[in-house]
């Protein structure tokens, strides 16, 4: 069982919709991540938050908007997505600077854009 | 930027046979991690290697980090059907950024 919880597990949205993916961890980790994974491909880093501040944005299109309301929560707001954005979106966390670097993944949110 | 390649891309083995996947980085790595992702699942951390030439074992799994810290391998002895999945290595680039390898998908035939 993963200690990183993601909702929803499945999401189908139209190209004009606005939706959000949510992620929560209660391990006291200070770094949280969003990864995107296409079928048969490795996870690709999208965003990293460290101590609730955006630390890394891997040149992700602005139709993806991350938010970190507090140290336990991470959201990914979705707007005007394209069909090629359909993928598994993985949230993850790690202890943060000075701590372990093990990345704990959630079960993911399967997104289909129609 | 850093690239991490894995070979083979796919491997089908008979249950009981051994399996090895190799991970090669274009740059020297400070450490390397290995993850397993079951079909339809999420990546799960297996191990981290830090020292040059390091070898670690977890039951039937043996992990090695190359002397030059640019390559690594995962060897599974006597595979079981529960070993099915995709195995990823991941090399660290910066504090938070891990570059995942291309992955090796393992199928075990009973």
mmCIF file of C-alpha atoms in Angstrom:
data_model
loop_
_atom_site.group_PDB
_atom_site.id
_atom_site.type_symbol
_atom_site.label_atom_id
_atom_site.label_comp_id
_atom_site.label_asym_id
_atom_site.label_seq_id
_atom_site.Cartn_x
_atom_site.Cartn_y
_atom_site.Cartn_z
ATOM 1 C CA UNK A 1 0.000 0.000 0.000
ATOM 2 C CA UNK A 2 1.287 3.420 -0.916
ATOM 3 C CA UNK A 3 1.322 6.273 1.623
ATOM 4 C CA UNK A 4 0.807 8.802 -1.145
ATOM 5 C CA UNK A 5 -2.873 9.057 -1.984
ATOM 6 C CA UNK A 6 -4.119 10.357 -5.328
ATOM 7 C CA UNK A 7 -7.631 11.218 -6.447
ATOM 8 C CA UNK A 8 -9.355 10.578 -8.716
ATOM 9 C CA UNK A 9 -7.983 7.261 -9.928
ATOM 10 C CA UNK A 10 -9.561 7.756 -13.350
ATOM 11 C CA UNK A 11 -10.613 10.958 -15.082
ATOM 12 C CA UNK A 12 -12.119 11.568 -18.495
ATOM 13 C CA UNK A 13 -12.327 15.185 -19.550
ATOM 14 C CA UNK A 14 -13.114 17.186 -22.635
ATOM 15 C CA UNK A 15 -10.685 19.625 -24.166
ATOM 16 C CA UNK A 16 -12.641 22.602 -22.827
ATOM 17 C CA UNK A 17 -13.042 21.267 -19.291
ATOM 18 C CA UNK A 18 -11.270 22.375 -16.139
ATOM 19 C CA UNK A 19 -10.418 19.651 -13.652
ATOM 20 C CA UNK A 20 -7.921 18.993 -10.864
ATOM 21 C CA UNK A 21 -5.846 16.061 -9.699
ATOM 22 C CA UNK A 22 -5.207 15.839 -5.973
ATOM 23 C CA UNK A 23 -2.428 14.258 -3.965
ATOM 24 C CA UNK A 24 -1.878 13.863 -0.233
ATOM 25 C CA UNK A 25 0.923 12.435 1.881
ATOM 26 C CA UNK A 26 1.265 12.199 5.651
ATOM 27 C CA UNK A 27 4.859 11.040 5.895
ATOM 28 C CA UNK A 28 6.174 14.484 6.788
ATOM 29 C CA UNK A 29 7.958 14.707 3.464
ATOM 30 C CA UNK A 30 8.971 18.186 2.335
ATOM 31 C CA UNK A 31 9.388 17.499 -1.374
ATOM 32 C CA UNK A 32 6.472 16.629 -3.630
ATOM 33 C CA UNK A 33 6.474 15.812 -7.320
ATOM 34 C CA UNK A 34 4.263 15.453 -10.357
ATOM 35 C CA UNK A 35 5.331 12.963 -13.013
ATOM 36 C CA UNK A 36 3.670 12.106 -16.301
ATOM 37 C CA UNK A 37 3.916 8.600 -17.705
ATOM 38 C CA UNK A 38 2.815 7.536 -21.174
ATOM 39 C CA UNK A 39 2.252 3.882 -21.980
ATOM 40 C CA UNK A 40 5.445 1.819 -22.134
ATOM 41 C CA UNK A 41 7.565 4.864 -21.266
ATOM 42 C CA UNK A 42 9.421 5.914 -18.109
ATOM 43 C CA UNK A 43 7.981 8.547 -15.781
ATOM 44 C CA UNK A 44 8.857 12.100 -16.852
ATOM 45 C CA UNK A 45 9.281 14.785 -14.229
ATOM 46 C CA UNK A 46 6.895 17.731 -14.544
ATOM 47 C CA UNK A 47 7.119 19.740 -11.302
ATOM 48 C CA UNK A 48 8.845 19.615 -7.929
ATOM 49 C CA UNK A 49 7.800 21.486 -4.805
ATOM 50 C CA UNK A 50 10.243 21.828 -1.939
ATOM 51 C CA UNK A 51 8.939 23.227 1.341
ATOM 52 C CA UNK A 52 5.772 24.281 -0.499
ATOM 53 C CA UNK A 53 7.684 26.357 -3.051
ATOM 54 C CA UNK A 54 7.941 25.461 -6.717
ATOM 55 C CA UNK A 55 11.491 24.271 -7.191
ATOM 56 C CA UNK A 56 11.449 22.694 -10.642
ATOM 57 C CA UNK A 57 9.200 23.241 -13.657
ATOM 58 C CA UNK A 58 10.346 21.087 -16.536
ATOM 59 C CA UNK A 59 9.021 23.493 -19.166
ATOM 60 C CA UNK A 60 5.532 22.122 -18.775
ATOM 61 C CA UNK A 61 2.792 23.849 -20.871
ATOM 62 C CA UNK A 62 0.713 26.360 -18.933
ATOM 63 C CA UNK A 63 -2.418 24.268 -19.368
ATOM 64 C CA UNK A 64 -0.984 22.312 -16.420
ATOM 65 C CA UNK A 65 -0.914 24.410 -13.257
ATOM 66 C CA UNK A 66 0.486 22.973 -10.018
ATOM 67 C CA UNK A 67 -0.436 24.135 -6.549
ATOM 68 C CA UNK A 68 0.890 23.201 -3.127
ATOM 69 C CA UNK A 69 -1.584 24.464 -0.491
ATOM 70 C CA UNK A 70 0.425 22.984 2.393
ATOM 71 C CA UNK A 71 3.185 20.504 3.088
ATOM 72 C CA UNK A 72 0.833 17.515 2.781
ATOM 73 C CA UNK A 73 -1.149 18.460 -0.303
ATOM 74 C CA UNK A 74 -0.328 18.840 -3.964
ATOM 75 C CA UNK A 75 -2.775 19.657 -6.742
ATOM 76 C CA UNK A 76 -2.490 19.703 -10.497
ATOM 77 C CA UNK A 77 -5.025 21.941 -12.210
ATOM 78 C CA UNK A 78 -5.890 21.003 -15.763
ATOM 79 C CA UNK A 79 -7.392 23.314 -18.369
ATOM 80 C CA UNK A 80 -7.761 23.147 -22.139
ATOM 81 C CA UNK A 81 -5.862 19.885 -22.414
ATOM 82 C CA UNK A 82 -5.157 18.079 -25.652
ATOM 83 C CA UNK A 83 -5.752 14.384 -26.425
ATOM 84 C CA UNK A 84 -1.964 13.828 -26.357
ATOM 85 C CA UNK A 85 -2.022 14.794 -22.677
ATOM 86 C CA UNK A 86 -3.782 11.521 -21.929
ATOM 87 C CA UNK A 87 -1.456 9.627 -19.605
ATOM 88 C CA UNK A 88 -0.906 8.329 -16.103
ATOM 89 C CA UNK A 89 -0.142 11.225 -13.756
ATOM 90 C CA UNK A 90 1.905 10.192 -10.774
ATOM 91 C CA UNK A 91 2.314 12.162 -7.604
ATOM 92 C CA UNK A 92 5.328 11.390 -5.433
ATOM 93 C CA UNK A 93 7.089 12.617 -2.340
ATOM 94 C CA UNK A 94 10.484 12.382 -0.685
ATOM 95 C CA UNK A 95 11.953 13.607 2.588
ATOM 96 C CA UNK A 96 13.601 16.651 1.079
ATOM 97 C CA UNK A 97 17.052 18.230 1.430
ATOM 98 C CA UNK A 98 19.246 16.528 3.985
ATOM 99 C CA UNK A 99 16.925 13.558 4.191
ATOM 100 C CA UNK A 100 16.600 10.396 2.132
ATOM 101 C CA UNK A 101 16.064 10.657 -1.586
ATOM 102 C CA UNK A 102 13.765 7.658 -1.942
ATOM 103 C CA UNK A 103 10.784 8.703 -4.028
ATOM 104 C CA UNK A 104 7.429 7.311 -2.900
ATOM 105 C CA UNK A 105 4.882 7.214 -5.690
ATOM 106 C CA UNK A 106 1.125 7.287 -5.420
ATOM 107 C CA UNK A 107 -0.984 4.894 -7.459
ATOM 108 C CA UNK A 108 -1.546 7.545 -10.090
ATOM 109 C CA UNK A 109 -4.464 9.178 -11.846
ATOM 110 C CA UNK A 110 -5.309 7.812 -15.269
ATOM 111 C CA UNK A 111 -6.311 10.784 -17.423
ATOM 112 C CA UNK A 112 -8.097 10.533 -20.745
ATOM 113 C CA UNK A 113 -8.687 13.695 -22.766
ATOM 114 C CA UNK A 114 -11.427 13.413 -25.357
ATOM 115 C CA UNK B 1 21.377 16.558 -20.598
ATOM 116 C CA UNK B 2 21.832 13.261 -18.883
ATOM 117 C CA UNK B 3 20.520 10.174 -20.664
ATOM 118 C CA UNK B 4 19.924 6.806 -19.056
ATOM 119 C CA UNK B 5 19.471 3.796 -21.283
ATOM 120 C CA UNK B 6 18.463 0.303 -20.297
ATOM 121 C CA UNK B 7 18.872 -2.964 -22.124
ATOM 122 C CA UNK B 8 17.156 -5.108 -23.016
ATOM 123 C CA UNK B 9 13.885 -3.316 -23.695
ATOM 124 C CA UNK B 10 11.925 -6.558 -23.250
ATOM 125 C CA UNK B 11 12.784 -9.944 -21.828
ATOM 126 C CA UNK B 12 10.684 -13.089 -21.749
ATOM 127 C CA UNK B 13 11.986 -15.870 -19.524
ATOM 128 C CA UNK B 14 10.742 -19.233 -18.369
ATOM 129 C CA UNK B 15 9.963 -19.369 -14.688
ATOM 130 C CA UNK B 16 13.105 -20.450 -12.867
ATOM 131 C CA UNK B 17 15.485 -18.829 -15.353
ATOM 132 C CA UNK B 18 17.709 -15.915 -14.395
ATOM 133 C CA UNK B 19 17.216 -12.343 -15.652
ATOM 134 C CA UNK B 20 19.512 -9.333 -15.901
ATOM 135 C CA UNK B 21 18.846 -5.745 -16.920
ATOM 136 C CA UNK B 22 21.597 -3.229 -17.556
ATOM 137 C CA UNK B 23 21.494 0.506 -17.033
ATOM 138 C CA UNK B 24 23.940 2.917 -18.696
ATOM 139 C CA UNK B 25 24.265 6.638 -18.101
ATOM 140 C CA UNK B 26 25.857 9.218 -20.364
ATOM 141 C CA UNK B 27 27.301 10.940 -17.276
ATOM 142 C CA UNK B 28 28.779 9.916 -13.932
ATOM 143 C CA UNK B 29 26.075 9.372 -11.341
ATOM 144 C CA UNK B 30 26.179 10.373 -7.676
ATOM 145 C CA UNK B 31 23.832 7.493 -6.942
ATOM 146 C CA UNK B 32 21.353 5.266 -8.712
ATOM 147 C CA UNK B 33 17.971 3.954 -7.683
ATOM 148 C CA UNK B 34 15.976 0.996 -8.980
ATOM 149 C CA UNK B 35 12.194 0.810 -9.196
ATOM 150 C CA UNK B 36 9.726 -1.895 -10.162
ATOM 151 C CA UNK B 37 6.395 -1.147 -11.798
ATOM 152 C CA UNK B 38 3.853 -3.932 -12.046
ATOM 153 C CA UNK B 39 1.466 -3.882 -15.036
ATOM 154 C CA UNK B 40 -1.189 -1.246 -14.342
ATOM 155 C CA UNK B 41 0.636 -0.160 -11.203
ATOM 156 C CA UNK B 42 2.948 2.575 -10.015
ATOM 157 C CA UNK B 43 6.742 2.567 -9.583
ATOM 158 C CA UNK B 44 7.889 1.111 -6.276
ATOM 159 C CA UNK B 45 11.337 1.836 -4.881
ATOM 160 C CA UNK B 46 13.622 -1.192 -4.637
ATOM 161 C CA UNK B 47 17.063 0.067 -3.680
ATOM 162 C CA UNK B 48 19.623 2.862 -3.867
ATOM 163 C CA UNK B 49 23.317 2.397 -4.660
ATOM 164 C CA UNK B 50 25.800 5.119 -3.800
ATOM 165 C CA UNK B 51 29.355 3.782 -3.727
ATOM 166 C CA UNK B 52 31.514 2.857 -6.687
ATOM 167 C CA UNK B 53 31.476 -0.930 -7.161
ATOM 168 C CA UNK B 54 28.724 -1.390 -4.598
ATOM 169 C CA UNK B 55 26.807 -4.663 -4.592
ATOM 170 C CA UNK B 56 23.573 -5.134 -2.670
ATOM 171 C CA UNK B 57 21.307 -8.143 -2.402
ATOM 172 C CA UNK B 58 17.626 -8.467 -1.643
ATOM 173 C CA UNK B 59 16.686 -12.147 -1.548
ATOM 174 C CA UNK B 60 16.855 -13.226 -5.218
ATOM 175 C CA UNK B 61 17.730 -9.722 -6.488
ATOM 176 C CA UNK B 62 21.343 -8.542 -6.829
ATOM 177 C CA UNK B 63 22.136 -4.934 -7.647
ATOM 178 C CA UNK B 64 25.523 -3.631 -8.773
ATOM 179 C CA UNK B 65 26.898 -0.143 -9.297
ATOM 180 C CA UNK B 66 29.773 0.126 -11.728
ATOM 181 C CA UNK B 67 33.271 1.201 -10.725
ATOM 182 C CA UNK B 68 32.993 4.334 -12.862
ATOM 183 C CA UNK B 69 29.498 5.053 -11.488
ATOM 184 C CA UNK B 70 28.078 5.243 -15.002
ATOM 185 C CA UNK B 71 26.363 1.891 -15.136
ATOM 186 C CA UNK B 72 24.391 -0.481 -12.995
ATOM 187 C CA UNK B 73 22.726 -3.848 -13.222
ATOM 188 C CA UNK B 74 19.899 -5.786 -11.631
ATOM 189 C CA UNK B 75 20.060 -9.566 -11.642
ATOM 190 C CA UNK B 76 17.185 -11.800 -10.595
ATOM 191 C CA UNK B 77 17.968 -15.416 -9.803
ATOM 192 C CA UNK B 78 15.357 -18.090 -10.500
ATOM 193 C CA UNK B 79 12.574 -15.797 -11.651
ATOM 194 C CA UNK B 80 9.035 -16.238 -10.397
ATOM 195 C CA UNK B 81 5.749 -15.076 -11.897
ATOM 196 C CA UNK B 82 5.623 -12.392 -9.211
ATOM 197 C CA UNK B 83 8.716 -10.785 -10.776
ATOM 198 C CA UNK B 84 6.674 -9.679 -13.803
ATOM 199 C CA UNK B 85 6.809 -5.937 -14.426
ATOM 200 C CA UNK B 86 8.979 -3.151 -15.739
ATOM 201 C CA UNK B 87 12.244 -2.415 -13.982
ATOM 202 C CA UNK B 88 13.531 1.155 -14.115
ATOM 203 C CA UNK B 89 16.844 2.546 -12.990
ATOM 204 C CA UNK B 90 16.961 6.237 -12.123
ATOM 205 C CA UNK B 91 20.034 8.450 -11.936
ATOM 206 C CA UNK B 92 20.155 11.626 -9.872
ATOM 207 C CA UNK B 93 20.649 14.979 -11.555
ATOM 208 C CA UNK B 94 20.462 17.740 -8.965
ATOM 209 C CA UNK B 95 18.775 17.615 -5.584
ATOM 210 C CA UNK B 96 15.349 16.503 -6.716
ATOM 211 C CA UNK B 97 15.642 15.421 -10.288
ATOM 212 C CA UNK B 98 15.943 11.746 -11.088
ATOM 213 C CA UNK B 99 16.242 10.743 -14.726
ATOM 214 C CA UNK B 100 14.498 7.440 -15.254
ATOM 215 C CA UNK B 101 15.984 4.885 -17.586
ATOM 216 C CA UNK B 102 14.047 3.558 -20.531
ATOM 217 C CA UNK B 103 13.002 0.476 -18.545
ATOM 218 C CA UNK B 104 13.117 -3.262 -19.108
ATOM 219 C CA UNK B 105 9.834 -5.100 -19.289
ATOM 220 C CA UNK B 106 10.046 -8.603 -17.866
ATOM 221 C CA UNK B 107 7.578 -11.367 -18.656
ATOM 222 C CA UNK B 108 7.860 -14.666 -16.847
ATOM 223 C CA UNK B 109 6.296 -17.701 -18.486
ATOM 224 C CA UNK B 110 5.002 -20.340 -16.098
#
